[in-house]
Coordinates of C-alpha atoms in Angstrom, one line a residue:
M225 CA -0.3 0.2 0.3
S226 CA 1.2 3.5 -0.7
S227 CA 2.3 6.0 1.6
T228 CA -0.5 8.2 0.5
G229 CA -3.1 5.5 1.2
D230 CA -1.4 4.9 4.4
D231 CA -2.0 8.6 5.4
R232 CA -5.8 8.5 4.5
R233 CA -6.3 4.9 6.5
T234 CA -4.8 6.4 9.8
D235 CA -7.0 9.7 9.5
Q236 CA -10.0 8.3 8.6
S237 CA -9.4 5.6 11.5
A238 CA -9.1 8.3 13.8
A239 CA -12.8 9.5 12.7
Q240 CA -14.6 6.3 13.2
Q241 CA -15.8 6.9 16.9
P242 CA -18.3 4.4 18.6
P243 CA -21.5 5.3 19.2
E244 CA -22.3 7.4 22.0
H245 CA -25.3 9.1 23.9
A246 CA -25.4 13.1 23.7
A247 CA -24.4 13.6 27.4
E248 CA -21.6 11.4 27.4
H249 CA -20.3 13.3 24.3
A250 CA -20.9 16.6 26.3
A251 CA -18.9 15.4 29.5
E252 CA -15.8 14.9 27.0
Q253 CA -16.1 18.6 25.8
P254 CA -13.8 20.8 27.8
R255 CA -16.3 23.2 29.7
L256 CA -15.9 26.8 29.0
N257 CA -17.2 29.6 31.3
T258 CA -20.5 30.7 30.9
L259 CA -19.5 34.4 29.3
R260 CA -16.6 32.7 27.2
A261 CA -19.4 30.0 25.8
L262 CA -22.1 32.6 25.2
A263 CA -19.5 34.6 23.0
R264 CA -19.3 31.8 20.5
I265 CA -22.9 33.2 19.3
Y266 CA -21.5 36.8 18.5
P267 CA -20.5 36.0 14.8
F268 CA -23.9 35.1 14.4
A269 CA -25.2 38.0 16.2
K270 CA -22.7 40.6 15.1
P271 CA -24.9 41.7 11.9
A272 CA -27.9 42.4 14.4
M273 CA -25.6 44.0 17.3
P274 CA -26.4 47.8 16.3
R275 CA -30.1 47.1 16.6
I276 CA -29.5 45.1 19.8
Y277 CA -27.2 47.8 21.2
L278 CA -30.0 50.5 19.9
G279 CA -32.7 48.5 22.0
M280 CA -30.3 48.5 25.0
G281 CA -30.1 52.3 24.5
A282 CA -34.1 52.3 24.7
A283 CA -34.5 50.1 27.6
L284 CA -31.9 52.1 29.6
A285 CA -33.6 55.6 28.7
A286 CA -36.8 54.0 30.2
G287 CA -35.0 52.8 33.4
L288 CA -33.0 56.2 33.5
V289 CA -36.9 57.8 32.8
A290 CA -38.3 56.1 35.6
L291 CA -35.6 56.8 38.2
G292 CA -36.0 60.4 37.3
I293 CA -39.5 60.2 38.4
P294 CA -38.7 60.0 42.1
L295 CA -36.5 63.1 42.2
I296 CA -39.8 65.2 40.9
L297 CA -41.6 63.5 43.6
Q298 CA -39.2 64.6 46.4
S299 CA -39.4 68.1 44.9
L300 CA -43.2 67.9 44.8
V301 CA -43.3 66.3 48.6
D302 CA -40.9 68.8 49.7
G303 CA -42.2 71.7 47.8
P304 CA -46.0 72.4 47.0
L305 CA -47.3 69.7 49.1
S306 CA -45.7 70.9 52.1
T307 CA -46.4 74.9 51.2
G308 CA -50.1 74.1 50.4
D309 CA -49.3 75.7 47.3
A310 CA -51.7 74.0 44.7
N311 CA -50.5 76.2 41.4
Q312 CA -47.0 74.4 41.5
V313 CA -48.6 70.8 41.7
W314 CA -50.1 70.2 38.4
P315 CA -46.8 71.3 36.6
A316 CA -45.0 68.5 38.3
V317 CA -48.1 66.1 37.9
L318 CA -48.0 66.8 33.9
L319 CA -44.0 66.3 34.3
V320 CA -44.5 63.0 35.8
L321 CA -47.0 62.1 33.3
G322 CA -44.8 63.1 30.6
L323 CA -42.0 61.1 31.9
G324 CA -44.3 58.0 32.1
I325 CA -45.1 58.4 28.3
V326 CA -41.7 58.7 27.5
E327 CA -40.8 55.5 29.3
A328 CA -43.2 53.7 27.6
I329 CA -42.2 54.9 24.3
M330 CA -38.6 53.8 25.0
I331 CA -39.7 50.1 26.2
A332 CA -41.9 50.1 23.2
L333 CA -38.6 51.0 20.9
R334 CA -36.6 48.5 22.8
R335 CA -39.3 45.6 21.8
W336 CA -39.1 46.9 18.2
F337 CA -35.4 47.1 17.9
V338 CA -34.9 43.3 19.4
L339 CA -37.1 41.7 18.1
T340 CA -36.2 41.2 14.3
P341 CA -32.6 41.0 14.9
G342 CA -33.4 38.2 17.2
T343 CA -35.2 36.1 14.6
R344 CA -32.5 36.6 12.3
I345 CA -30.0 35.3 14.5
E346 CA -32.0 32.4 15.1
A347 CA -32.6 31.9 11.5
S348 CA -28.9 32.4 10.4
M349 CA -27.7 29.7 13.2
R350 CA -30.6 26.9 12.1
N351 CA -29.6 27.4 8.4
A352 CA -25.8 26.9 9.3
L353 CA -26.7 24.0 11.7
F354 CA -28.7 22.2 8.8
A355 CA -25.8 23.1 6.7
K356 CA -23.5 21.7 8.6
L357 CA -25.9 18.4 9.1
Q358 CA -26.1 17.9 5.5
D359 CA -22.1 18.5 5.0
L360 CA -21.4 15.8 7.7
P361 CA -20.6 12.4 7.0
V362 CA -23.1 9.5 7.3
N363 CA -20.9 8.1 10.2
F364 CA -21.9 11.7 12.2
H365 CA -25.7 10.6 11.8
D366 CA -25.4 6.8 12.7
K367 CA -24.1 7.5 15.9
W368 CA -26.9 10.8 16.6
Q369 CA -30.1 10.1 17.7
S370 CA -32.4 12.4 15.0
G371 CA -34.5 13.8 18.3
Q372 CA -31.5 15.1 19.9
L373 CA -30.3 17.1 16.4
L374 CA -34.2 18.3 16.3
S375 CA -34.0 19.9 19.6
R376 CA -30.8 21.3 18.9
A377 CA -32.2 22.7 15.3
V378 CA -35.7 24.0 17.0
S379 CA -35.9 24.4 21.3
D380 CA -32.4 25.3 21.8
L381 CA -32.3 27.8 18.9
G382 CA -35.7 29.1 19.9
L383 CA -34.3 29.5 23.5
I384 CA -30.8 31.3 22.3
R385 CA -33.1 33.8 20.2
R386 CA -35.5 34.4 23.3
W387 CA -32.2 35.2 25.3
I388 CA -30.7 37.4 22.8
S389 CA -33.9 39.5 22.3
F390 CA -34.8 39.5 26.0
G391 CA -32.7 38.0 28.4
F392 CA -29.3 39.2 27.5
V393 CA -30.6 43.0 27.2
L394 CA -32.5 43.2 30.0
L395 CA -29.5 41.4 32.1
I396 CA -27.4 44.6 31.2
V397 CA -29.7 47.4 31.2
N398 CA -31.2 46.0 34.8
G399 CA -27.6 45.7 36.2
V400 CA -26.6 49.2 34.8
T401 CA -30.0 50.5 36.5
I402 CA -29.1 49.1 40.0
V403 CA -25.8 50.5 39.8
I404 CA -27.1 54.1 38.8
G405 CA -29.9 53.3 41.3
A406 CA -27.6 52.9 44.4
V407 CA -25.7 55.6 43.7
I408 CA -28.6 57.9 43.4
L409 CA -29.6 56.2 46.9
F410 CA -26.4 56.9 48.2
T411 CA -26.8 60.6 47.4
W412 CA -29.8 61.0 49.6
N413 CA -28.5 59.1 52.4
W414 CA -25.4 56.8 52.7
L415 CA -26.7 54.8 55.8
L416 CA -30.0 54.1 53.9
G417 CA -28.1 53.1 50.8
L418 CA -25.9 51.2 52.4
I419 CA -28.6 48.8 54.3
F420 CA -30.3 48.8 50.9
I421 CA -27.2 47.5 49.1
A422 CA -25.4 45.4 51.8
L423 CA -28.7 42.9 51.7
A424 CA -28.6 42.4 47.8
I425 CA -24.9 40.9 48.4
P426 CA -26.1 37.6 49.6
I427 CA -28.2 37.4 46.3
W428 CA -25.4 37.8 44.1
I429 CA -23.1 35.2 46.2
Y430 CA -26.1 32.8 45.8
G431 CA -26.3 33.8 42.2
F432 CA -22.8 32.5 41.4
K433 CA -23.4 29.3 43.4
F434 CA -26.6 28.9 41.4
E435 CA -25.0 28.7 38.3
G436 CA -23.2 25.2 38.8
K437 CA -26.1 23.7 40.3
Y438 CA -28.5 24.8 37.8
S439 CA -26.4 24.4 34.8
V440 CA -26.0 20.7 35.2
I441 CA -29.9 20.3 35.7
A442 CA -30.5 22.3 32.5
R443 CA -28.3 20.3 30.7
R444 CA -29.7 16.8 32.0
S445 CA -33.4 18.1 31.3
Q446 CA -32.4 19.5 27.5
D447 CA -30.7 16.1 26.7
Q448 CA -33.4 14.2 28.1
A449 CA -36.2 16.6 26.1
G450 CA -34.2 15.2 23.0
D451 CA -34.2 11.6 24.1
L452 CA -38.1 12.0 24.4
A453 CA -38.2 13.8 21.0
T454 CA -36.3 10.9 19.5
A455 CA -38.7 8.5 21.3
V456 CA -41.7 10.5 19.3
E457 CA -40.3 10.0 15.9
E458 CA -39.4 6.8 16.1
S459 CA -42.9 5.7 17.4
V460 CA -44.5 7.7 14.7
H461 CA -42.2 6.4 11.7
G462 CA -42.7 2.7 13.4
I463 CA -46.4 2.9 13.8
R464 CA -47.2 0.6 11.6
V465 CA -44.4 -2.1 13.2
L466 CA -45.8 -1.6 16.9
K467 CA -49.7 -1.9 15.5
A468 CA -48.9 -4.9 13.6
F469 CA -47.3 -6.8 16.9
G470 CA -49.7 -5.0 19.3
R471 CA -46.8 -2.9 21.0
G472 CA -48.5 0.1 21.7
K473 CA -48.7 -0.2 25.4
H474 CA -45.1 -1.3 25.5
A475 CA -43.9 2.1 23.4
L476 CA -46.2 3.8 25.4
K477 CA -44.8 2.6 28.6
N478 CA -41.4 3.7 27.8
F479 CA -42.4 6.8 26.6
S480 CA -44.0 7.7 29.8
S481 CA -41.1 6.4 31.7
Q482 CA -39.0 8.9 30.0
A483 CA -41.7 11.7 30.3
E484 CA -41.7 10.8 34.0
D485 CA -37.7 11.4 34.0
L486 CA -38.1 14.7 32.2
R487 CA -40.8 15.8 34.4
G488 CA -38.7 14.9 37.6
T489 CA -35.5 17.1 36.1
E490 CA -38.0 20.0 35.5
I491 CA -39.2 19.9 38.9
E492 CA -35.6 19.8 40.1
K493 CA -34.9 22.6 38.0
A494 CA -38.1 24.5 39.3
K495 CA -36.8 24.0 42.9
A496 CA -33.6 25.4 42.0
I497 CA -35.2 28.3 40.6
A498 CA -37.2 28.7 43.3
G499 CA -34.7 28.7 45.8
I500 CA -32.8 31.9 44.3
W501 CA -36.5 33.8 44.3
L502 CA -36.7 33.0 47.7
W503 CA -33.6 35.1 48.2
L504 CA -34.9 37.6 45.4
V505 CA -38.2 38.5 47.2
L506 CA -37.3 37.9 50.8
L507 CA -34.1 40.3 50.7
P508 CA -34.9 43.1 49.4
D509 CA -38.9 43.4 51.8
I510 CA -36.2 43.0 54.6
A511 CA -34.5 46.2 53.2
F512 CA -37.4 48.1 52.9
A513 CA -38.5 47.2 56.6
L514 CA -35.0 48.2 57.8
C515 CA -34.9 51.2 55.6
L516 CA -38.1 52.3 56.7
L517 CA -37.2 52.2 60.5
A518 CA -34.1 53.7 59.5
G519 CA -35.7 56.6 57.5
L520 CA -38.2 57.6 60.1
W521 CA -35.7 57.9 62.7
L522 CA -33.2 60.0 60.3
A523 CA -36.5 62.1 59.6
S524 CA -37.3 62.7 63.2
I525 CA -33.7 63.9 63.7
D526 CA -34.2 66.1 60.7
Q527 CA -31.3 64.1 58.8
L528 CA -33.7 63.4 56.0
T529 CA -36.6 65.3 54.6
V530 CA -40.0 63.5 54.2
G531 CA -39.7 64.3 50.5
Q532 CA -35.9 62.2 50.4
L533 CA -37.7 59.6 52.4
F534 CA -40.6 59.3 49.8
A535 CA -38.3 59.6 47.1
F536 CA -36.0 56.9 48.4
F537 CA -38.7 54.3 48.7
A538 CA -39.9 55.4 45.2
T539 CA -36.5 54.9 43.8
A540 CA -36.1 51.7 45.7
T541 CA -39.5 50.5 44.2
V542 CA -38.2 51.4 40.8
L543 CA -35.1 49.2 41.5
R544 CA -37.4 46.2 42.7
F545 CA -38.0 45.0 39.6
P546 CA -34.4 44.9 38.0
I547 CA -33.2 43.3 41.3
E548 CA -36.0 40.5 41.3
S549 CA -35.4 40.0 37.7
I550 CA -32.0 38.6 38.3
G551 CA -33.4 35.7 39.3
F552 CA -35.3 34.4 36.1
L553 CA -32.7 36.4 33.5
L554 CA -29.9 34.0 35.4
A555 CA -32.0 30.9 34.5
M556 CA -32.7 32.1 31.5
T557 CA -29.1 32.8 30.7
F558 CA -27.7 29.6 32.1
D559 CA -30.5 27.7 30.1
T560 CA -29.0 29.3 26.9
R561 CA -25.7 28.6 27.6
T562 CA -26.6 25.0 27.6
A563 CA -28.1 25.3 24.6
T564 CA -25.1 27.2 23.0
D565 CA -22.8 24.4 24.2
R566 CA -25.4 21.9 22.6
Y567 CA -25.6 24.0 19.5
F568 CA -21.9 24.0 18.9
E569 CA -21.4 20.1 19.8
V570 CA -22.8 19.6 16.4
M571 CA -20.9 22.6 14.5
D572 CA -17.8 21.6 16.0
S573 CA -18.0 18.1 15.1
V574 CA -14.9 17.5 12.2
N575 CA -16.1 16.3 8.9
T576 CA -13.5 13.6 7.8
I577 CA -15.1 13.3 4.3
T578 CA -14.1 16.8 2.7
D579 CA -13.3 17.9 -0.5
P580 CA -9.9 17.9 -1.9
E581 CA -7.7 21.4 -1.6
H582 CA -6.7 21.2 -5.2
P583 CA -9.6 18.7 -6.6
K584 CA -9.3 17.4 -10.1
T585 CA -11.9 17.1 -12.8
I586 CA -12.8 14.5 -15.0
A587 CA -14.3 16.5 -18.4
D588 CA -15.6 13.4 -20.3
P589 CA -16.5 10.5 -17.9
K590 CA -16.1 6.8 -19.3
G591 CA -17.5 5.0 -16.3
E592 CA -14.4 2.9 -15.3
L593 CA -14.5 2.0 -11.6
V594 CA -11.4 0.3 -10.0
F595 CA -11.3 -0.9 -6.4
E596 CA -7.8 -1.1 -5.4
G597 CA -7.0 -2.9 -2.4
A598 CA -10.0 -1.4 -0.6
H599 CA -10.3 -1.6 3.4
F600 CA -13.1 -0.6 5.8
R601 CA -14.3 -0.8 8.9
Y602 CA -16.8 1.2 11.1
Q603 CA -14.7 1.3 14.3
D604 CA -10.9 1.9 15.3
S605 CA -10.1 -0.8 17.0
P606 CA -9.0 -3.7 14.7
E607 CA -9.1 -6.2 17.6
R608 CA -12.8 -6.0 18.3
Y609 CA -14.0 -4.5 15.0
P610 CA -12.1 -5.9 12.1
D611 CA -12.2 -4.8 8.7
I612 CA -15.5 -5.5 7.2
L613 CA -14.0 -5.1 3.6
N614 CA -10.4 -6.6 3.4
G615 CA -8.5 -5.6 0.7
I616 CA -11.1 -5.1 -2.6
D617 CA -9.8 -5.2 -6.0
L618 CA -12.4 -5.1 -8.6
R619 CA -12.1 -3.3 -12.0
L620 CA -15.9 -2.8 -14.1
E621 CA -14.7 -1.5 -17.2
P622 CA -17.0 1.4 -19.0
G623 CA -20.4 0.2 -20.2
E624 CA -19.9 -3.2 -17.9
T625 CA -22.6 -4.3 -15.7
M626 CA -21.0 -5.9 -12.6
A627 CA -23.7 -8.3 -10.2
L628 CA -22.1 -8.3 -6.9
V629 CA -23.1 -11.4 -4.6
G630 CA -22.4 -12.7 -1.4
L631 CA -23.9 -13.9 1.7
T632 CA -26.0 -11.6 3.9
G633 CA -23.6 -9.7 6.4
S634 CA -20.7 -10.3 3.8
G635 CA -20.4 -6.3 3.4
K636 CA -22.2 -5.9 -0.1
S637 CA -24.0 -2.5 0.8
T638 CA -21.1 -1.0 2.7
L639 CA -19.0 -1.5 -0.6
T640 CA -21.2 0.4 -2.4
A641 CA -21.8 3.0 -0.1
L642 CA -18.0 3.6 -0.4
T643 CA -18.2 4.7 -4.1
T644 CA -19.9 8.1 -3.7
R645 CA -17.9 8.2 -0.1
L646 CA -21.0 8.0 2.0
Y647 CA -18.0 6.2 4.2
D648 CA -14.3 6.5 3.1
V649 CA -12.2 3.5 2.7
T650 CA -9.7 3.1 5.7
G651 CA -7.0 2.0 3.5
G652 CA -6.4 1.4 -0.4
S653 CA -8.4 3.4 -3.0
I654 CA -11.4 3.4 -5.5
K655 CA -10.8 5.2 -8.6
V656 CA -13.2 6.6 -11.6
D657 CA -11.4 6.9 -14.7
G658 CA -8.2 6.6 -13.1
V659 CA -8.8 9.7 -10.8
D660 CA -9.0 8.5 -6.7
I661 CA -12.7 10.0 -5.9
R662 CA -11.2 11.6 -2.9
D663 CA -9.3 14.0 -5.5
L664 CA -12.6 14.7 -7.1
T665 CA -15.1 17.3 -5.1
R666 CA -18.0 15.6 -3.5
E667 CA -20.5 17.4 -5.7
E668 CA -18.5 16.1 -9.0
L669 CA -18.2 12.5 -7.8
R670 CA -21.9 12.3 -7.1
R671 CA -22.6 13.6 -10.3
H672 CA -20.6 10.7 -12.1
I673 CA -22.0 8.1 -9.9
A674 CA -26.0 7.7 -8.8
M675 CA -27.3 5.2 -6.3
A676 CA -30.6 3.6 -5.4
F677 CA -30.7 1.9 -2.2
E678 CA -32.8 -1.1 -1.2
D679 CA -34.3 1.1 1.3
A680 CA -36.2 3.6 -0.5
T681 CA -36.4 7.0 0.9
L682 CA -39.1 9.9 -0.4
F683 CA -39.4 13.2 0.7
S684 CA -42.4 15.0 1.5
A685 CA -42.8 16.6 -2.0
S686 CA -44.2 15.9 -5.6
V687 CA -43.2 12.7 -7.3
K688 CA -41.5 14.8 -9.9
Q689 CA -39.5 16.8 -7.3
N690 CA -38.3 13.1 -5.8
V691 CA -37.5 11.6 -9.2
L692 CA -35.6 14.7 -10.5
L693 CA -33.6 15.3 -7.3
G694 CA -30.5 14.4 -9.0
R695 CA -30.9 17.1 -12.0
D696 CA -30.6 20.3 -10.6
D697 CA -29.8 21.4 -14.1
L698 CA -33.4 21.2 -14.9
D699 CA -36.3 23.3 -14.6
L700 CA -39.1 21.4 -13.1
D701 CA -41.6 23.1 -15.2
S702 CA -39.7 22.7 -18.5
P703 CA -40.4 20.2 -21.3
E704 CA -37.0 18.7 -21.1
A705 CA -38.3 18.0 -17.3
D706 CA -41.0 16.0 -18.2
R707 CA -39.2 14.1 -21.0
V708 CA -36.7 12.9 -18.8
L709 CA -39.1 12.1 -15.6
Q710 CA -41.5 10.2 -18.1
E711 CA -38.3 8.0 -19.7
A712 CA -37.3 7.3 -15.9
L713 CA -40.6 6.6 -14.9
D714 CA -41.1 4.1 -17.8
I715 CA -37.8 2.5 -17.2
A716 CA -38.8 2.0 -13.3
Q717 CA -42.0 0.5 -14.5
A718 CA -43.6 3.4 -12.5
G719 CA -46.7 3.5 -14.6
F720 CA -48.8 3.7 -11.0
V721 CA -47.9 7.6 -11.1
A722 CA -50.4 8.3 -13.8
E723 CA -53.2 6.8 -11.6
L724 CA -52.1 8.9 -8.5
P725 CA -54.8 12.2 -7.7
D726 CA -52.0 14.8 -9.3
G727 CA -50.2 12.6 -11.7
A728 CA -46.4 13.4 -10.9
D729 CA -47.5 16.3 -8.9
T730 CA -48.7 14.2 -6.4
T731 CA -47.2 15.0 -3.0
V732 CA -46.2 11.7 -1.4
G733 CA -46.3 11.4 2.4
E734 CA -43.6 11.6 4.8
E735 CA -40.7 8.8 3.8
G736 CA -43.1 8.2 1.0
L737 CA -45.2 5.9 3.6
S738 CA -48.3 6.6 1.6
L739 CA -47.1 4.5 -1.3
S740 CA -46.2 0.7 -0.9
G741 CA -42.5 -0.7 -0.7
G742 CA -42.6 -1.9 -4.7
Q743 CA -44.0 1.8 -5.3
R744 CA -41.2 3.4 -3.3
Q745 CA -38.4 1.4 -5.0
R746 CA -39.6 2.0 -8.7
L747 CA -39.4 5.9 -8.1
A748 CA -36.1 5.5 -6.0
L749 CA -34.8 3.4 -9.0
A750 CA -36.1 6.1 -11.7
R751 CA -34.6 8.9 -9.7
A752 CA -31.3 6.8 -10.0
V753 CA -31.9 6.6 -13.7
A754 CA -33.0 10.5 -14.2
A755 CA -29.5 11.5 -12.9
R756 CA -27.8 10.0 -16.1
P757 CA -24.8 9.3 -14.4
A758 CA -21.8 7.3 -15.9
I759 CA -21.7 4.9 -13.4
L760 CA -25.2 3.5 -11.8
V761 CA -24.7 1.7 -8.4
L762 CA -27.8 -0.2 -7.2
D763 CA -28.1 -1.8 -4.0
D764 CA -30.7 -4.5 -4.1
P765 CA -33.5 -1.8 -5.7
L766 CA -35.9 -4.3 -7.1
S767 CA -36.2 -6.5 -3.7
A768 CA -40.0 -5.4 -3.2
L769 CA -41.0 -6.0 -6.4
D770 CA -42.9 -9.0 -7.4
V771 CA -41.5 -11.6 -10.3
D772 CA -43.2 -9.9 -13.4
T773 CA -42.8 -6.3 -12.5
E774 CA -39.2 -7.1 -11.8
A775 CA -39.1 -9.2 -15.2
L776 CA -40.2 -5.7 -16.9
V777 CA -38.1 -3.3 -15.0
E778 CA -35.0 -5.7 -16.0
A779 CA -35.7 -5.6 -19.6
A780 CA -35.8 -1.5 -19.5
L781 CA -32.9 -1.5 -17.3
R782 CA -30.9 -3.4 -20.1
R783 CA -31.4 -0.8 -22.5
V784 CA -30.3 2.1 -20.0
L785 CA -27.2 -0.3 -19.1
A786 CA -26.2 -0.9 -22.5
S787 CA -24.1 2.6 -22.5
T788 CA -23.7 3.0 -18.3
T789 CA -21.6 1.2 -16.2
A790 CA -23.4 -0.5 -13.5
L791 CA -22.5 -2.2 -10.0
I792 CA -25.7 -4.0 -8.5
V793 CA -25.8 -5.9 -5.5
A794 CA -27.9 -8.9 -6.1
H795 CA -30.3 -10.8 -3.9
R796 CA -32.3 -12.6 -6.6
P797 CA -30.7 -15.2 -9.3
S798 CA -32.9 -13.2 -12.0
T799 CA -30.8 -9.8 -10.9
V800 CA -27.4 -11.5 -11.8
M801 CA -28.8 -12.4 -15.2
L802 CA -28.4 -8.7 -15.8
A803 CA -25.0 -8.7 -15.3
D804 CA -21.9 -8.8 -17.8
R805 CA -20.2 -10.4 -14.9
V806 CA -20.4 -11.4 -11.5
A807 CA -18.1 -10.6 -8.2
L808 CA -18.4 -12.9 -5.4
L809 CA -17.7 -11.3 -2.1
E810 CA -16.5 -13.6 0.8
D811 CA -14.9 -12.9 4.0
G812 CA -14.4 -9.0 3.1
R813 CA -12.7 -9.7 -0.4
I814 CA -13.6 -10.8 -3.9
T815 CA -12.8 -14.2 -4.1
A816 CA -14.0 -15.1 -7.8
V817 CA -15.0 -12.4 -10.9
G818 CA -16.7 -14.1 -14.1
R819 CA -19.5 -15.1 -16.0
H820 CA -22.6 -16.4 -14.0
S821 CA -22.4 -19.8 -16.0
Q822 CA -18.7 -20.4 -15.4
L823 CA -18.9 -19.7 -11.7
L824 CA -21.4 -21.8 -11.4
Q825 CA -19.4 -24.2 -13.0
D826 CA -16.0 -23.4 -11.1
N827 CA -16.9 -22.1 -7.8
E828 CA -18.5 -24.1 -4.7
H829 CA -19.2 -21.3 -2.5
Y830 CA -20.8 -19.4 -5.7
R831 CA -23.3 -22.3 -6.0
Y832 CA -24.0 -22.4 -2.4
V833 CA -24.6 -18.3 -2.7
I834 CA -26.6 -18.4 -5.5
S835 CA -28.9 -21.5 -4.1
S836 CA -29.5 -19.6 -1.2
L837 CA -31.1 -16.9 -3.2
E838 CA -33.0 -19.0 -5.0
D839 CA -34.6 -20.5 -2.0
E840 CA -35.1 -16.8 -0.8
E841 CA -36.7 -16.1 -4.0
L842 CA -38.7 -19.3 -3.8
E843 CA -40.0 -18.2 -0.4
A844 CA -40.7 -14.7 -0.9
A845 CA -42.9 -16.0 -4.0
R846 CA -44.5 -18.5 -1.9
Q847 CA -45.6 -15.7 0.5
E848 CA -46.7 -13.7 -2.4
V849 CA -49.1 -16.3 -3.3
N850 CA -50.5 -16.8 0.2
L851 CA -51.2 -13.1 0.3

């Protein structure tokens, strides 16, 4: 093996990690402090920060206006109300009314400034996450639960948006308001100000302790919510199986158990929040009581006027909400920090299947496909996880149809997945027209090679959109698109499309489950044919078809395969008959290549494999007759 191949094998092996739960994954990551963790949002938030700052300015202006009202009240109590001059009362009342209107306008402006940027930040982060998920290799998706990814894309990003638009702004503004209010309190009387501020210190101490405890609970809650979303998704997708086997109650029991765990965690969160609220409500009330006693004493010895005492308590009342808000703002901040950690766990995932720095191109693809000493294993421990493919050497000439046969579990599907780099070889190479597929961009590679899988997946879109998925060069409304569509449907014997309510414009249900298995397979085959690749890779795409339909499809495929290189995983002897040659996969190696008749004559293991396929086909036919 070349040194280049060794290097690639080492790099790829390092990327193959065993499956892990999201919480275990998080435990392995270095934990940033809250400020640094939240700062990672800044690149997404940067375009929106001018409006966020304006929102902060409006909110701070509202707070300052609110703090200015007690100053007017002081002059009103010590002036007109004490002298009985009614003529001076109305100007003060109108001034207070005016300040109240200004405060309301500033609050409205704060909302107007921050709400739209928050949604744009959320959209930007969600788009980046989706693009990352599309780019990450299949082995990443093999390890991650879909519910965990869904909860990150929806609930976690929604929490981040609400924090940016509300929590972040108010946390900064309320903090500044408390500082300014404290200074004002000290200007009236240092003793009252000291009492009020001194009793706020335990709140901040408890707040710092609260972070460590609450962050752990918040992380557990969000992970459990992701697990619950996975359970719902699996149950919905597997509803036919659950109903067929009468396991609905079993699924409900498992779901209820997970939901109960989440409920317990949420209660634990609520208790933690209640703990900090106890301090946030109790200590300001104690401070009010002590300040009232001290204020009355100071007023009795003429150290404080009645107006100053009234203004002091009015200011303290204004500060009451900013102080009490610290509790839920801290809880929201720590929830957001956890959501940010979860988001960047995905965004920080390393994509091991990437485009080369200096890609090559194939201007005029001929369709030659060559495996040279190709190895593959899913794990990095050769003792526990030996190579599934252990040195594959195979050559498909341009225009040749090669059938790949082997016993169940021999690695046939894995071999086909390597051709389009759904996984990368861990040793050796695969070449198209003499070019290592790792030297091509993934986009170009997948233009030259199209796949149809045994487990046909369709999307919640029209039949036309599903079949022409690989033809982004076509305008779906053009006559050319209709021609390509019809040709592909004819080859796949998908005439049933014309009988659908809206024909090819009919929207198929989620994952195509509104169609039968055979219908889904025919549309998946049509999708691969419509892509018009130089190389067609078919992973047993006819397994759900009846014998008559399969014969019609095979006859139509012969016309397509006459000019296209094809690698077909065969689970039926009739599929083998499509091929020019047959490759036998045994113990991770290609042990024989030749014509079907020649291998039947010369290779005992091949005869055993074919007889196994015949037995499976007969059993399938028998079941079909019984149905």
